[in-house]
Amino acid sequence: MREVTDEYLKFVNEFDNSPTRLRIREEMIKECTEANTGAYVIRNLVNGKVYVGSTSVGFDARKASHWNGLEAGRHANKHLQAAWNKYGKEMFIFEIMARRNPEVCTEVEQELLDSYESYNPKYGYNICSVAGSTLGVKRTLDHCKRMSLLKKG
């Protein structure tokens, strides 16, 4: 899916205005502006660090999930949780960076991860450098034992 930009709209407006092309244009613009899925960042306003993520369930639901976990002190990302505890809710914002269809959310998230280098503790809070992966997450020995027992039944 294509991002709706001024340049894109100019191109579309210069395009042939046949009924079929007008319908396609309207569908593309609607898809770009109404998509409730895509990539986002949670930005720390104090130090500029970001957490990059993507959602296929909708931005509001994903933000609520993050905020609920953070406010309860049990967010899965301990680095983000520590910063939230230190600076407070008022110092974090949830920004929609790109509205995309669910099929390409992970690709867009990866582009943002690489762009922000948010997996580098100097710039962000992401633990993994690969979108949609838990590669790089360090598990405790206790966690590994519990997972092993669960798999054995």
PDB file of C-alpha atoms in Angstrom:
ATOM      1  CA  MET A   1       0.000   0.000   0.000  1.00  0.00           C
ATOM      2  CA  ARG A   2       1.229   3.496  -0.809  1.00  0.00           C
ATOM      3  CA  GLU A   3       1.453   6.376   1.667  1.00  0.00           C
ATOM      4  CA  VAL A   4      -0.739   9.345   0.699  1.00  0.00           C
ATOM      5  CA  THR A   5       1.677  12.213   0.084  1.00  0.00           C
ATOM      6  CA  ASP A   6       1.274  15.506  -1.751  1.00  0.00           C
ATOM      7  CA  GLU A   7       3.518  14.156  -4.507  1.00  0.00           C
ATOM      8  CA  TYR A   8       1.387  11.031  -4.822  1.00  0.00           C
ATOM      9  CA  LEU A   9      -1.851  13.018  -4.917  1.00  0.00           C
ATOM     10  CA  LYS A  10      -0.392  15.264  -7.619  1.00  0.00           C
ATOM     11  CA  PHE A  11       0.489  12.173  -9.646  1.00  0.00           C
ATOM     12  CA  VAL A  12      -2.990  10.727  -9.140  1.00  0.00           C
ATOM     13  CA  ASN A  13      -4.670  14.015 -10.078  1.00  0.00           C
ATOM     14  CA  GLU A  14      -2.680  14.178 -13.315  1.00  0.00           C
ATOM     15  CA  PHE A  15      -3.643  10.600 -14.085  1.00  0.00           C
ATOM     16  CA  ASP A  16      -6.321   9.819 -16.687  1.00  0.00           C
ATOM     17  CA  ASN A  17      -9.742  10.603 -15.222  1.00  0.00           C
ATOM     18  CA  SER A  18     -11.601   7.623 -16.683  1.00  0.00           C
ATOM     19  CA  PRO A  19     -14.376   6.224 -14.432  1.00  0.00           C
ATOM     20  CA  THR A  20     -12.366   3.079 -13.680  1.00  0.00           C
ATOM     21  CA  ARG A  21      -9.258   5.018 -12.740  1.00  0.00           C
ATOM     22  CA  LEU A  22     -11.290   7.445 -10.616  1.00  0.00           C
ATOM     23  CA  ARG A  23     -12.760   4.495  -8.703  1.00  0.00           C
ATOM     24  CA  ILE A  24      -9.301   2.944  -8.204  1.00  0.00           C
ATOM     25  CA  ARG A  25      -7.933   6.294  -7.016  1.00  0.00           C
ATOM     26  CA  GLU A  26     -10.755   6.700  -4.493  1.00  0.00           C
ATOM     27  CA  GLU A  27     -10.180   3.165  -3.185  1.00  0.00           C
ATOM     28  CA  MET A  28      -6.433   3.737  -2.811  1.00  0.00           C
ATOM     29  CA  ILE A  29      -6.878   7.031  -0.980  1.00  0.00           C
ATOM     30  CA  LYS A  30      -9.504   5.490   1.302  1.00  0.00           C
ATOM     31  CA  GLU A  31      -7.280   2.490   2.036  1.00  0.00           C
ATOM     32  CA  CYS A  32      -4.309   4.703   2.932  1.00  0.00           C
ATOM     33  CA  THR A  33      -6.212   7.099   5.148  1.00  0.00           C
ATOM     34  CA  GLU A  34      -8.503   4.608   6.887  1.00  0.00           C
ATOM     35  CA  ALA A  35      -6.037   1.823   7.662  1.00  0.00           C
ATOM     36  CA  ASN A  36      -5.995   1.290  11.400  1.00  0.00           C
ATOM     37  CA  THR A  37      -2.916  -0.905  11.259  1.00  0.00           C
ATOM     38  CA  GLY A  38       0.727  -0.132  10.648  1.00  0.00           C
ATOM     39  CA  ALA A  39       3.824   1.031  12.496  1.00  0.00           C
ATOM     40  CA  TYR A  40       4.179   3.324  15.491  1.00  0.00           C
ATOM     41  CA  VAL A  41       6.711   4.637  17.975  1.00  0.00           C
ATOM     42  CA  ILE A  42       6.438   5.302  21.666  1.00  0.00           C
ATOM     43  CA  ARG A  43       8.624   8.365  22.188  1.00  0.00           C
ATOM     44  CA  ASN A  44      10.242   9.508  25.420  1.00  0.00           C
ATOM     45  CA  LEU A  45       9.980  13.305  25.366  1.00  0.00           C
ATOM     46  CA  VAL A  46      12.799  13.716  27.889  1.00  0.00           C
ATOM     47  CA  ASN A  47      15.621  11.890  26.098  1.00  0.00           C
ATOM     48  CA  GLY A  48      14.186  11.244  22.616  1.00  0.00           C
ATOM     49  CA  LYS A  49      14.516   7.466  22.854  1.00  0.00           C
ATOM     50  CA  VAL A  50      11.867   5.444  21.040  1.00  0.00           C
ATOM     51  CA  TYR A  51      10.251   2.047  21.106  1.00  0.00           C
ATOM     52  CA  VAL A  52       9.270   0.938  17.592  1.00  0.00           C
ATOM     53  CA  GLY A  53       6.358  -1.421  17.034  1.00  0.00           C
ATOM     54  CA  SER A  54       3.666  -2.430  14.597  1.00  0.00           C
ATOM     55  CA  THR A  55       0.095  -3.556  14.991  1.00  0.00           C
ATOM     56  CA  SER A  56      -2.310  -5.676  13.033  1.00  0.00           C
ATOM     57  CA  VAL A  57      -5.074  -5.279  15.649  1.00  0.00           C
ATOM     58  CA  GLY A  58      -5.429  -1.498  15.475  1.00  0.00           C
ATOM     59  CA  PHE A  59      -3.547   1.460  16.883  1.00  0.00           C
ATOM     60  CA  ASP A  60      -5.955   2.182  19.738  1.00  0.00           C
ATOM     61  CA  ALA A  61      -5.888  -1.408  20.982  1.00  0.00           C
ATOM     62  CA  ARG A  62      -2.102  -1.597  20.747  1.00  0.00           C
ATOM     63  CA  LYS A  63      -1.610   1.695  22.573  1.00  0.00           C
ATOM     64  CA  ALA A  64      -4.017   0.570  25.294  1.00  0.00           C
ATOM     65  CA  SER A  65      -2.099  -2.686  25.659  1.00  0.00           C
ATOM     66  CA  HIS A  66       1.205  -0.845  26.093  1.00  0.00           C
ATOM     67  CA  TRP A  67      -0.202   1.808  28.440  1.00  0.00           C
ATOM     68  CA  ASN A  68      -2.043  -0.750  30.593  1.00  0.00           C
ATOM     69  CA  GLY A  69       1.099  -2.845  31.001  1.00  0.00           C
ATOM     70  CA  LEU A  70       3.245   0.189  31.749  1.00  0.00           C
ATOM     71  CA  GLU A  71       0.802   1.687  34.246  1.00  0.00           C
ATOM     72  CA  ALA A  72       0.511  -1.670  36.011  1.00  0.00           C
ATOM     73  CA  GLY A  73       4.308  -1.945  36.160  1.00  0.00           C
ATOM     74  CA  ARG A  74       4.372  -5.210  34.201  1.00  0.00           C
ATOM     75  CA  HIS A  75       5.247  -4.275  30.626  1.00  0.00           C
ATOM     76  CA  ALA A  76       7.149  -7.012  28.783  1.00  0.00           C
ATOM     77  CA  ASN A  77       9.920  -4.565  27.852  1.00  0.00           C
ATOM     78  CA  LYS A  78      11.823  -3.898  31.075  1.00  0.00           C
ATOM     79  CA  HIS A  79      13.828  -1.009  29.574  1.00  0.00           C
ATOM     80  CA  LEU A  80      10.680   0.831  28.528  1.00  0.00           C
ATOM     81  CA  GLN A  81       9.094   0.033  31.896  1.00  0.00           C
ATOM     82  CA  ALA A  82      12.082   1.452  33.804  1.00  0.00           C
ATOM     83  CA  ALA A  83      11.978   4.676  31.754  1.00  0.00           C
ATOM     84  CA  TRP A  84       8.204   4.969  32.285  1.00  0.00           C
ATOM     85  CA  ASN A  85       8.688   4.541  36.026  1.00  0.00           C
ATOM     86  CA  LYS A  86      11.472   7.146  36.051  1.00  0.00           C
ATOM     87  CA  TYR A  87       9.927   9.862  33.863  1.00  0.00           C
ATOM     88  CA  GLY A  88       6.175   9.242  34.192  1.00  0.00           C
ATOM     89  CA  LYS A  89       3.301   8.790  31.765  1.00  0.00           C
ATOM     90  CA  GLU A  90       3.231  12.455  30.741  1.00  0.00           C
ATOM     91  CA  MET A  91       6.684  12.151  29.176  1.00  0.00           C
ATOM     92  CA  PHE A  92       5.663   9.477  26.626  1.00  0.00           C
ATOM     93  CA  ILE A  93       3.655   9.794  23.442  1.00  0.00           C
ATOM     94  CA  PHE A  94       2.315   7.209  21.022  1.00  0.00           C
ATOM     95  CA  GLU A  95       2.914   8.301  17.425  1.00  0.00           C
ATOM     96  CA  ILE A  96       1.478   6.618  14.339  1.00  0.00           C
ATOM     97  CA  MET A  97       4.305   6.579  11.824  1.00  0.00           C
ATOM     98  CA  ALA A  98       2.749   4.698   8.891  1.00  0.00           C
ATOM     99  CA  ARG A  99      -0.702   3.331   8.136  1.00  0.00           C
ATOM    100  CA  ARG A 100      -0.372   0.057   6.243  1.00  0.00           C
ATOM    101  CA  ASN A 101      -2.233  -3.162   5.589  1.00  0.00           C
ATOM    102  CA  PRO A 102      -1.486  -5.892   8.157  1.00  0.00           C
ATOM    103  CA  GLU A 103       0.456  -7.953   5.594  1.00  0.00           C
ATOM    104  CA  VAL A 104       3.264  -5.383   5.440  1.00  0.00           C
ATOM    105  CA  CYS A 105       3.311  -4.084   9.022  1.00  0.00           C
ATOM    106  CA  THR A 106       6.411  -6.073   9.962  1.00  0.00           C
ATOM    107  CA  GLU A 107       8.313  -4.758   6.937  1.00  0.00           C
ATOM    108  CA  VAL A 108       7.520  -1.163   7.844  1.00  0.00           C
ATOM    109  CA  GLU A 109       8.415  -1.833  11.480  1.00  0.00           C
ATOM    110  CA  GLN A 110      11.805  -3.185  10.358  1.00  0.00           C
ATOM    111  CA  GLU A 111      12.453  -0.055   8.303  1.00  0.00           C
ATOM    112  CA  LEU A 112      11.745   2.081  11.369  1.00  0.00           C
ATOM    113  CA  LEU A 113      13.861  -0.129  13.634  1.00  0.00           C
ATOM    114  CA  ASP A 114      16.780   0.336  11.264  1.00  0.00           C
ATOM    115  CA  SER A 115      16.129   4.037  10.781  1.00  0.00           C
ATOM    116  CA  TYR A 116      15.927   4.846  14.497  1.00  0.00           C
ATOM    117  CA  GLU A 117      18.381   2.126  15.578  1.00  0.00           C
ATOM    118  CA  SER A 118      16.005   1.722  18.496  1.00  0.00           C
ATOM    119  CA  TYR A 119      17.569  -1.650  19.364  1.00  0.00           C
ATOM    120  CA  ASN A 120      20.695   0.323  20.365  1.00  0.00           C
ATOM    121  CA  PRO A 121      20.201   1.325  24.039  1.00  0.00           C
ATOM    122  CA  LYS A 122      21.684   4.720  23.180  1.00  0.00           C
ATOM    123  CA  TYR A 123      18.692   5.487  20.919  1.00  0.00           C
ATOM    124  CA  GLY A 124      15.802   3.326  21.997  1.00  0.00           C
ATOM    125  CA  TYR A 125      14.079   0.647  23.984  1.00  0.00           C
ATOM    126  CA  ASN A 126      13.658  -2.217  21.506  1.00  0.00           C
ATOM    127  CA  ILE A 127      15.270  -5.435  22.679  1.00  0.00           C
ATOM    128  CA  CYS A 128      15.308  -7.184  19.305  1.00  0.00           C
ATOM    129  CA  SER A 129      16.834  -5.807  16.129  1.00  0.00           C
ATOM    130  CA  VAL A 130      14.532  -7.906  13.932  1.00  0.00           C
ATOM    131  CA  ALA A 131      10.834  -7.018  13.684  1.00  0.00           C
ATOM    132  CA  GLY A 132       8.491  -9.840  14.604  1.00  0.00           C
ATOM    133  CA  SER A 133      11.272 -11.839  16.252  1.00  0.00           C
ATOM    134  CA  THR A 134      12.347 -12.557  19.805  1.00  0.00           C
ATOM    135  CA  LEU A 135      15.918 -13.156  18.658  1.00  0.00           C
ATOM    136  CA  GLY A 136      18.162 -11.428  21.155  1.00  0.00           C
ATOM    137  CA  VAL A 137      15.785 -11.675  24.108  1.00  0.00           C
ATOM    138  CA  LYS A 138      17.699 -13.013  27.108  1.00  0.00           C
ATOM    139  CA  ARG A 139      15.724 -15.567  29.111  1.00  0.00           C
ATOM    140  CA  THR A 140      16.441 -16.403  32.725  1.00  0.00           C
ATOM    141  CA  LEU A 141      17.385 -19.952  33.637  1.00  0.00           C
ATOM    142  CA  ASP A 142      14.147 -20.191  35.633  1.00  0.00           C
ATOM    143  CA  HIS A 143      12.110 -19.124  32.597  1.00  0.00           C
ATOM    144  CA  CYS A 144      13.841 -21.712  30.392  1.00  0.00           C
ATOM    145  CA  LYS A 145      13.143 -24.475  32.939  1.00  0.00           C
ATOM    146  CA  ARG A 146       9.457 -23.514  33.154  1.00  0.00           C
ATOM    147  CA  MET A 147       9.126 -23.482  29.360  1.00  0.00           C
ATOM    148  CA  SER A 148      10.822 -26.879  29.171  1.00  0.00           C
ATOM    149  CA  LEU A 149       8.389 -28.336  31.711  1.00  0.00           C
ATOM    150  CA  LEU A 150       5.411 -26.887  29.833  1.00  0.00           C
ATOM    151  CA  LYS A 151       6.570 -28.448  26.568  1.00  0.00           C
ATOM    152  CA  LYS A 152       7.074 -31.849  28.214  1.00  0.00           C
ATOM    153  CA  GLY A 153       3.527 -31.786  29.538  1.00  0.00           C
TER     154      GLY A 153
END
